[in-house]
Coordinates of C-alpha atoms and ligand atoms in Angstrom, one line a residue:
M1 CA -20.4 104.8 14.6
N2 CA -18.4 106.2 11.7
R3 CA -20.3 108.7 9.7
Q4 CA -19.5 110.5 6.5
I5 CA -18.7 114.1 7.1
L6 CA -18.5 116.8 4.4
V7 CA -16.2 119.7 5.1
T8 CA -16.7 122.6 2.7
G9 CA -13.6 124.8 2.6
G10 CA -11.6 122.0 4.2
T11 CA -8.4 123.2 2.3
G12 CA -8.5 126.7 3.8
T13 CA -6.7 128.2 6.8
I14 CA -9.1 126.7 9.4
G15 CA -10.2 123.7 7.4
R16 CA -6.7 122.4 7.1
H17 CA -6.6 122.0 10.9
V18 CA -10.1 120.5 11.2
V19 CA -9.9 117.7 8.7
P20 CA -7.1 115.7 10.4
L21 CA -9.1 116.0 13.7
L22 CA -12.2 114.5 12.2
R23 CA -10.1 111.7 10.6
A24 CA -8.4 111.0 13.9
A25 CA -11.9 110.5 15.4
G26 CA -12.4 107.7 12.8
H27 CA -14.8 109.4 10.4
P28 CA -14.4 109.4 6.6
V29 CA -14.2 113.0 5.4
R30 CA -15.1 114.5 2.1
V31 CA -13.7 117.9 1.4
L32 CA -15.3 120.3 -1.0
S33 CA -13.6 123.3 -2.6
R34 CA -13.2 124.8 -6.0
R35 CA -9.6 123.7 -6.6
G36 CA -9.7 120.4 -4.8
G37 CA -6.8 118.5 -3.3
R38 CA -5.1 115.1 -3.2
S39 CA -7.4 112.3 -1.8
G40 CA -6.1 109.6 0.4
D41 CA -6.1 108.2 3.9
G42 CA -9.9 108.5 4.4
V43 CA -10.1 112.0 2.9
T44 CA -11.8 112.4 -0.5
H45 CA -11.6 115.7 -2.3
V46 CA -14.5 116.9 -4.5
T47 CA -14.7 120.1 -6.5
A48 CA -17.6 122.5 -6.8
D49 CA -18.2 126.2 -6.7
L50 CA -20.8 127.0 -4.1
L51 CA -21.4 130.3 -5.8
G52 CA -21.8 128.8 -9.2
G53 CA -25.0 127.0 -8.4
A54 CA -23.3 123.6 -8.8
D55 CA -25.3 120.4 -8.3
L56 CA -24.3 119.4 -4.8
G57 CA -26.2 116.1 -4.8
P58 CA -23.1 113.9 -5.5
A59 CA -21.0 115.8 -2.8
L60 CA -23.8 115.3 -0.2
R61 CA -24.5 111.6 -1.0
G62 CA -24.4 109.5 2.2
V63 CA -23.3 112.6 4.3
S64 CA -24.8 112.9 7.8
T65 CA -22.9 116.0 9.0
V66 CA -21.8 119.0 7.0
L67 CA -19.1 121.4 8.4
H68 CA -19.5 124.5 6.3
L69 CA -16.2 126.6 6.2
A70 CA -16.1 127.6 2.6
G71 CA -16.2 131.4 2.3
G72 CA -14.7 134.3 0.6
A73 CA -14.8 138.1 0.3
K74 CA -18.2 138.1 -1.3
G75 CA -21.3 136.0 -1.6
D76 CA -21.2 133.9 1.5
D77 CA -24.9 134.4 2.0
R78 CA -25.7 133.0 -1.5
A79 CA -23.2 130.2 -1.3
T80 CA -24.5 129.1 2.2
A81 CA -28.1 129.3 1.1
H82 CA -27.3 127.1 -1.9
L83 CA -25.5 124.6 0.3
A84 CA -28.2 124.7 3.1
R85 CA -31.0 123.9 0.6
A86 CA -29.1 121.0 -0.9
A87 CA -28.3 119.7 2.6
H88 CA -32.0 119.7 3.4
R89 CA -32.9 117.9 0.2
A90 CA -30.1 115.3 0.9
G91 CA -31.5 114.6 4.4
V92 CA -28.3 115.8 6.3
A93 CA -28.7 115.4 10.0
H94 CA -26.5 118.2 11.3
L95 CA -25.2 121.4 9.6
V96 CA -22.3 123.1 11.4
H97 CA -21.4 126.6 10.3
I98 CA -18.6 129.1 11.2
S99 CA -19.5 132.8 11.4
V100 CA -17.7 135.8 12.7
T101 CA -17.9 137.6 16.0
G102 CA -20.2 140.7 15.8
A103 CA -22.1 139.3 12.8
D104 CA -25.3 140.8 14.1
R105 CA -23.8 144.1 15.2
V106 CA -21.5 145.6 12.7
P107 CA -23.2 147.4 9.8
L108 CA -20.9 146.5 7.0
A109 CA -21.9 144.7 3.8
W110 CA -19.6 141.7 4.2
I111 CA -20.6 141.2 7.8
R112 CA -24.3 141.5 6.9
S113 CA -23.6 138.7 4.4
K114 CA -22.2 136.6 7.2
L115 CA -25.4 137.2 9.2
D116 CA -27.5 136.3 6.1
A117 CA -25.4 133.1 5.8
E118 CA -26.2 132.3 9.4
R119 CA -29.9 132.8 8.7
A120 CA -29.6 130.5 5.7
V121 CA -28.4 127.8 8.1
T122 CA -30.8 128.4 10.9
D123 CA -33.8 128.6 8.5
S124 CA -32.7 125.5 6.4
G125 CA -34.8 122.9 8.2
V126 CA -31.5 121.0 9.0
P127 CA -30.6 120.7 12.7
W128 CA -27.7 123.2 13.1
T129 CA -24.8 124.6 15.1
V130 CA -23.3 128.0 14.5
L131 CA -20.0 129.2 16.0
R132 CA -18.9 132.8 15.7
A133 CA -15.1 133.1 15.9
A134 CA -12.8 136.1 16.1
Q135 CA -10.1 136.7 13.5
V136 CA -7.5 134.0 13.4
H137 CA -3.8 135.0 13.9
D138 CA -3.0 134.1 10.3
L139 CA -5.5 136.5 9.0
V140 CA -4.3 139.3 11.2
L141 CA -0.7 138.6 10.1
T142 CA -1.8 138.7 6.4
M143 CA -3.6 142.1 7.0
L144 CA -0.6 143.6 8.8
T145 CA 1.9 142.3 6.3
A146 CA -0.2 143.9 3.5
T147 CA -0.6 147.3 5.3
A148 CA 3.1 147.4 6.3
R149 CA 4.0 147.4 2.6
L150 CA 2.9 151.0 2.7
P151 CA 5.6 153.5 3.8
V152 CA 3.0 155.0 6.2
V153 CA 0.6 152.6 7.9
P154 CA -2.9 153.8 8.6
V155 CA -4.0 152.9 12.1
P156 CA -7.8 153.1 12.7
G157 CA -8.4 154.6 16.2
G158 CA -10.6 152.5 18.5
L159 CA -10.4 149.3 16.4
R160 CA -9.7 146.3 18.6
L161 CA -9.3 142.6 17.7
Q162 CA -9.1 139.4 19.7
P163 CA -6.9 137.2 17.5
V164 CA -7.4 133.5 18.1
D165 CA -5.4 130.5 17.0
A166 CA -6.7 128.7 13.9
A167 CA -5.9 125.3 15.5
E168 CA -8.0 126.2 18.6
V169 CA -10.9 127.3 16.4
A170 CA -10.5 124.0 14.5
A171 CA -10.5 122.0 17.7
R172 CA -13.8 123.6 18.8
L173 CA -15.3 123.1 15.4
A174 CA -14.3 119.4 15.4
E175 CA -15.9 119.0 18.8
L176 CA -19.1 120.7 17.6
T177 CA -19.1 118.6 14.4
L178 CA -18.8 115.4 16.3
G179 CA -21.5 116.5 18.8
A180 CA -25.3 117.0 18.6
P181 CA -26.8 120.1 17.0
A182 CA -26.4 122.9 19.5
G183 CA -27.8 126.1 18.0
L184 CA -25.8 129.3 18.4
V185 CA -23.0 128.4 20.8
P186 CA -20.8 130.9 22.8
D187 CA -18.4 132.9 20.6
L188 CA -14.7 131.9 20.5
A189 CA -12.0 134.6 20.7
G190 CA -8.3 134.7 21.5
P191 CA -7.1 135.2 25.1
D192 CA -6.5 139.0 24.7
T193 CA -8.1 142.1 23.2
H194 CA -5.6 144.3 21.4
G195 CA -5.9 147.7 19.7
I196 CA -4.8 147.6 16.1
G197 CA -1.8 149.8 16.9
E198 CA -0.6 147.3 19.5
L199 CA -0.9 144.4 17.0
L200 CA 1.1 146.5 14.5
T201 CA 3.8 147.2 17.1
G202 CA 4.2 143.4 17.8
Y203 CA 4.3 142.7 14.1
L204 CA 6.9 145.5 13.4
T205 CA 9.1 144.4 16.3
A206 CA 8.9 140.7 15.3
T207 CA 9.8 141.5 11.7
G208 CA 12.4 144.2 12.4
K209 CA 10.5 146.8 10.3
R210 CA 10.0 150.5 11.1
R211 CA 7.0 152.3 9.7
A212 CA 5.5 155.7 10.3
R213 CA 1.8 155.5 11.4
L214 CA -1.1 157.6 10.3
P215 CA -4.0 157.6 12.8
V216 CA -7.3 157.4 10.9
R217 CA -10.9 157.4 11.9
I218 CA -13.3 154.8 10.4
P219 CA -16.2 156.9 9.2
G220 CA -20.0 156.4 9.7
R221 CA -22.0 153.9 11.6
A222 CA -19.5 151.1 11.0
G223 CA -16.8 153.2 12.6
R224 CA -19.0 153.9 15.6
A225 CA -19.8 150.2 15.9
Y226 CA -16.1 149.2 15.8
R227 CA -15.2 151.9 18.4
D228 CA -18.0 150.5 20.6
G229 CA -16.5 147.0 20.3
A230 CA -19.4 145.6 18.3
N231 CA -17.0 143.3 16.5
L232 CA -15.8 141.7 19.7
A233 CA -17.0 138.4 21.2
R234 CA -20.2 138.5 23.2
P235 CA -20.0 138.1 27.0
G236 CA -19.7 134.4 28.0
A237 CA -17.4 133.7 25.0
A238 CA -14.8 131.0 25.2
R239 CA -11.2 132.3 25.0
G240 CA -8.3 130.6 23.4
V241 CA -4.9 130.1 25.0
R242 CA -2.3 130.9 22.4
T243 CA -1.5 134.6 22.3
W244 CA -0.6 136.9 19.4
A245 CA 2.9 137.2 20.9
D246 CA 3.3 133.4 20.9
F247 CA 2.1 133.2 17.3
L248 CA 4.4 136.0 16.1
A249 CA 7.4 134.5 17.8
E250 CA 6.9 131.4 15.8
R251 CA 5.5 132.7 12.5
A252 CA 6.6 136.2 11.7
P253 CA 9.7 136.1 9.6
S254 CA 12.5 137.9 11.3
R255 CA 14.1 140.3 8.9
P256 CA 16.7 143.0 9.1
V257 CA 15.4 146.5 9.8
T258 CA 13.7 147.9 6.6
Ligands
NAP1 N1 -10.0 133.5 9.1 C1 -10.6 134.1 10.1 O1 -10.1 134.9 10.8 C2 -12.1 133.8 10.3 C3 -12.8 134.2 11.5 C4 -14.1 134.0 11.6 C5 -14.8 133.3 10.6 N2 -14.2 132.9 9.5 C6 -14.9 132.2 8.5 O2 -14.4 130.9 8.4 C7 -14.5 130.4 7.1 C8 -13.1 129.8 6.7 O3 -12.2 130.8 6.9 P1 -10.7 130.5 6.4 O4 -9.8 131.6 7.0 O5 -10.3 129.1 6.6 O6 -10.8 130.8 4.8 P2 -9.8 130.6 3.7 O7 -8.4 130.2 4.2 O8 -9.9 131.7 2.7 O9 -10.3 129.2 3.0 C9 -11.5 129.3 2.3 C10 -11.9 127.9 1.8 O10 -13.1 127.9 1.2 C11 -13.0 127.4 -0.2 N3 -13.9 128.2 -1.0 C12 -13.9 129.5 -1.1 N4 -14.9 129.9 -1.9 C13 -15.5 128.8 -2.4 C14 -16.6 128.5 -3.2 N5 -17.3 129.5 -3.9 N6 -17.0 127.2 -3.4 C15 -16.4 126.2 -2.8 N7 -15.3 126.4 -2.0 C16 -14.9 127.7 -1.8 C17 -11.5 127.6 -0.5 O11 -11.0 126.7 -1.5 P3 -11.0 127.1 -3.0 O12 -10.4 128.5 -3.1 O13 -10.1 126.0 -3.7 O14 -12.4 127.1 -3.4 C18 -10.9 127.2 0.9 O15 -10.9 125.8 1.1 C19 -15.0 131.6 6.2 O16 -16.4 131.5 6.1 C20 -14.7 132.8 7.1 O17 -15.5 133.9 6.8 C21 -12.8 133.1 9.3

């Protein structure tokens, strides 16, 4: 049976991949974001700011499943709590939420806010599914591009990442959204675990840049947690297939040496 699905953040890096999959499964999709997009072909865009306390009644009307992807640098706990309360009031049958690997283990404010966002979902009274995913390739590329603008690139010792393909995260989210509420499901990470220096080497090689490196130590409890791998996927995680090298070969713009 076709059911109305609301995807918050459906215009974002991951959302852009999920929406077509849900449409391909035959379901009408409503996408919520602040800036909106062009509606058509079974996809309707609505605008609301989840952090602005917007009335979500109209966006949730007739919705049976919510896939909550909207997020930003700050306030995901508040935004998610606002959405979860509204979803409960609207009688939503399934709330699917993406979180980040290590959400319960890394003592940093933004990660704590991801854990509080998870709690808003699990305590909402709406049947739920939460997937913790590792950083997607696109995000790692954005981070490295930004740091490589510096003449000397800081390289935090002991920091490892497991970059995963956004399309693979999207495929898993689509599967979870179309399935029954499943609780906290196994994490999803990329196929390999890389030190940040290794990721940087791949990026510099692919873009033909040369940069000096400055080894740095992340201070305090957060630094210790990262060096202990607290940000990595839990044992039993699902692993994607597409590697960082495959992604870079396709996406990193090749440039002359700079
Ligand atoms: N990217 C990763 O590596 C990664 C890994 C694990 C988990 N996650 C989580 O997955 C989610 C999606 O990540 P992403 O990389 O796809 O993010 P993204 O590219 O930054 O997209 C964010 C989406 O959320 C919308 N949005 C942001 N703030 C909003 C607000 N206050 N109200 C309504 N809509 C809002 C944005 O549209 P507007 O700007 O138009 O509002 C956009 O559609 C986030 O919660 C993120 O923490 C991401």
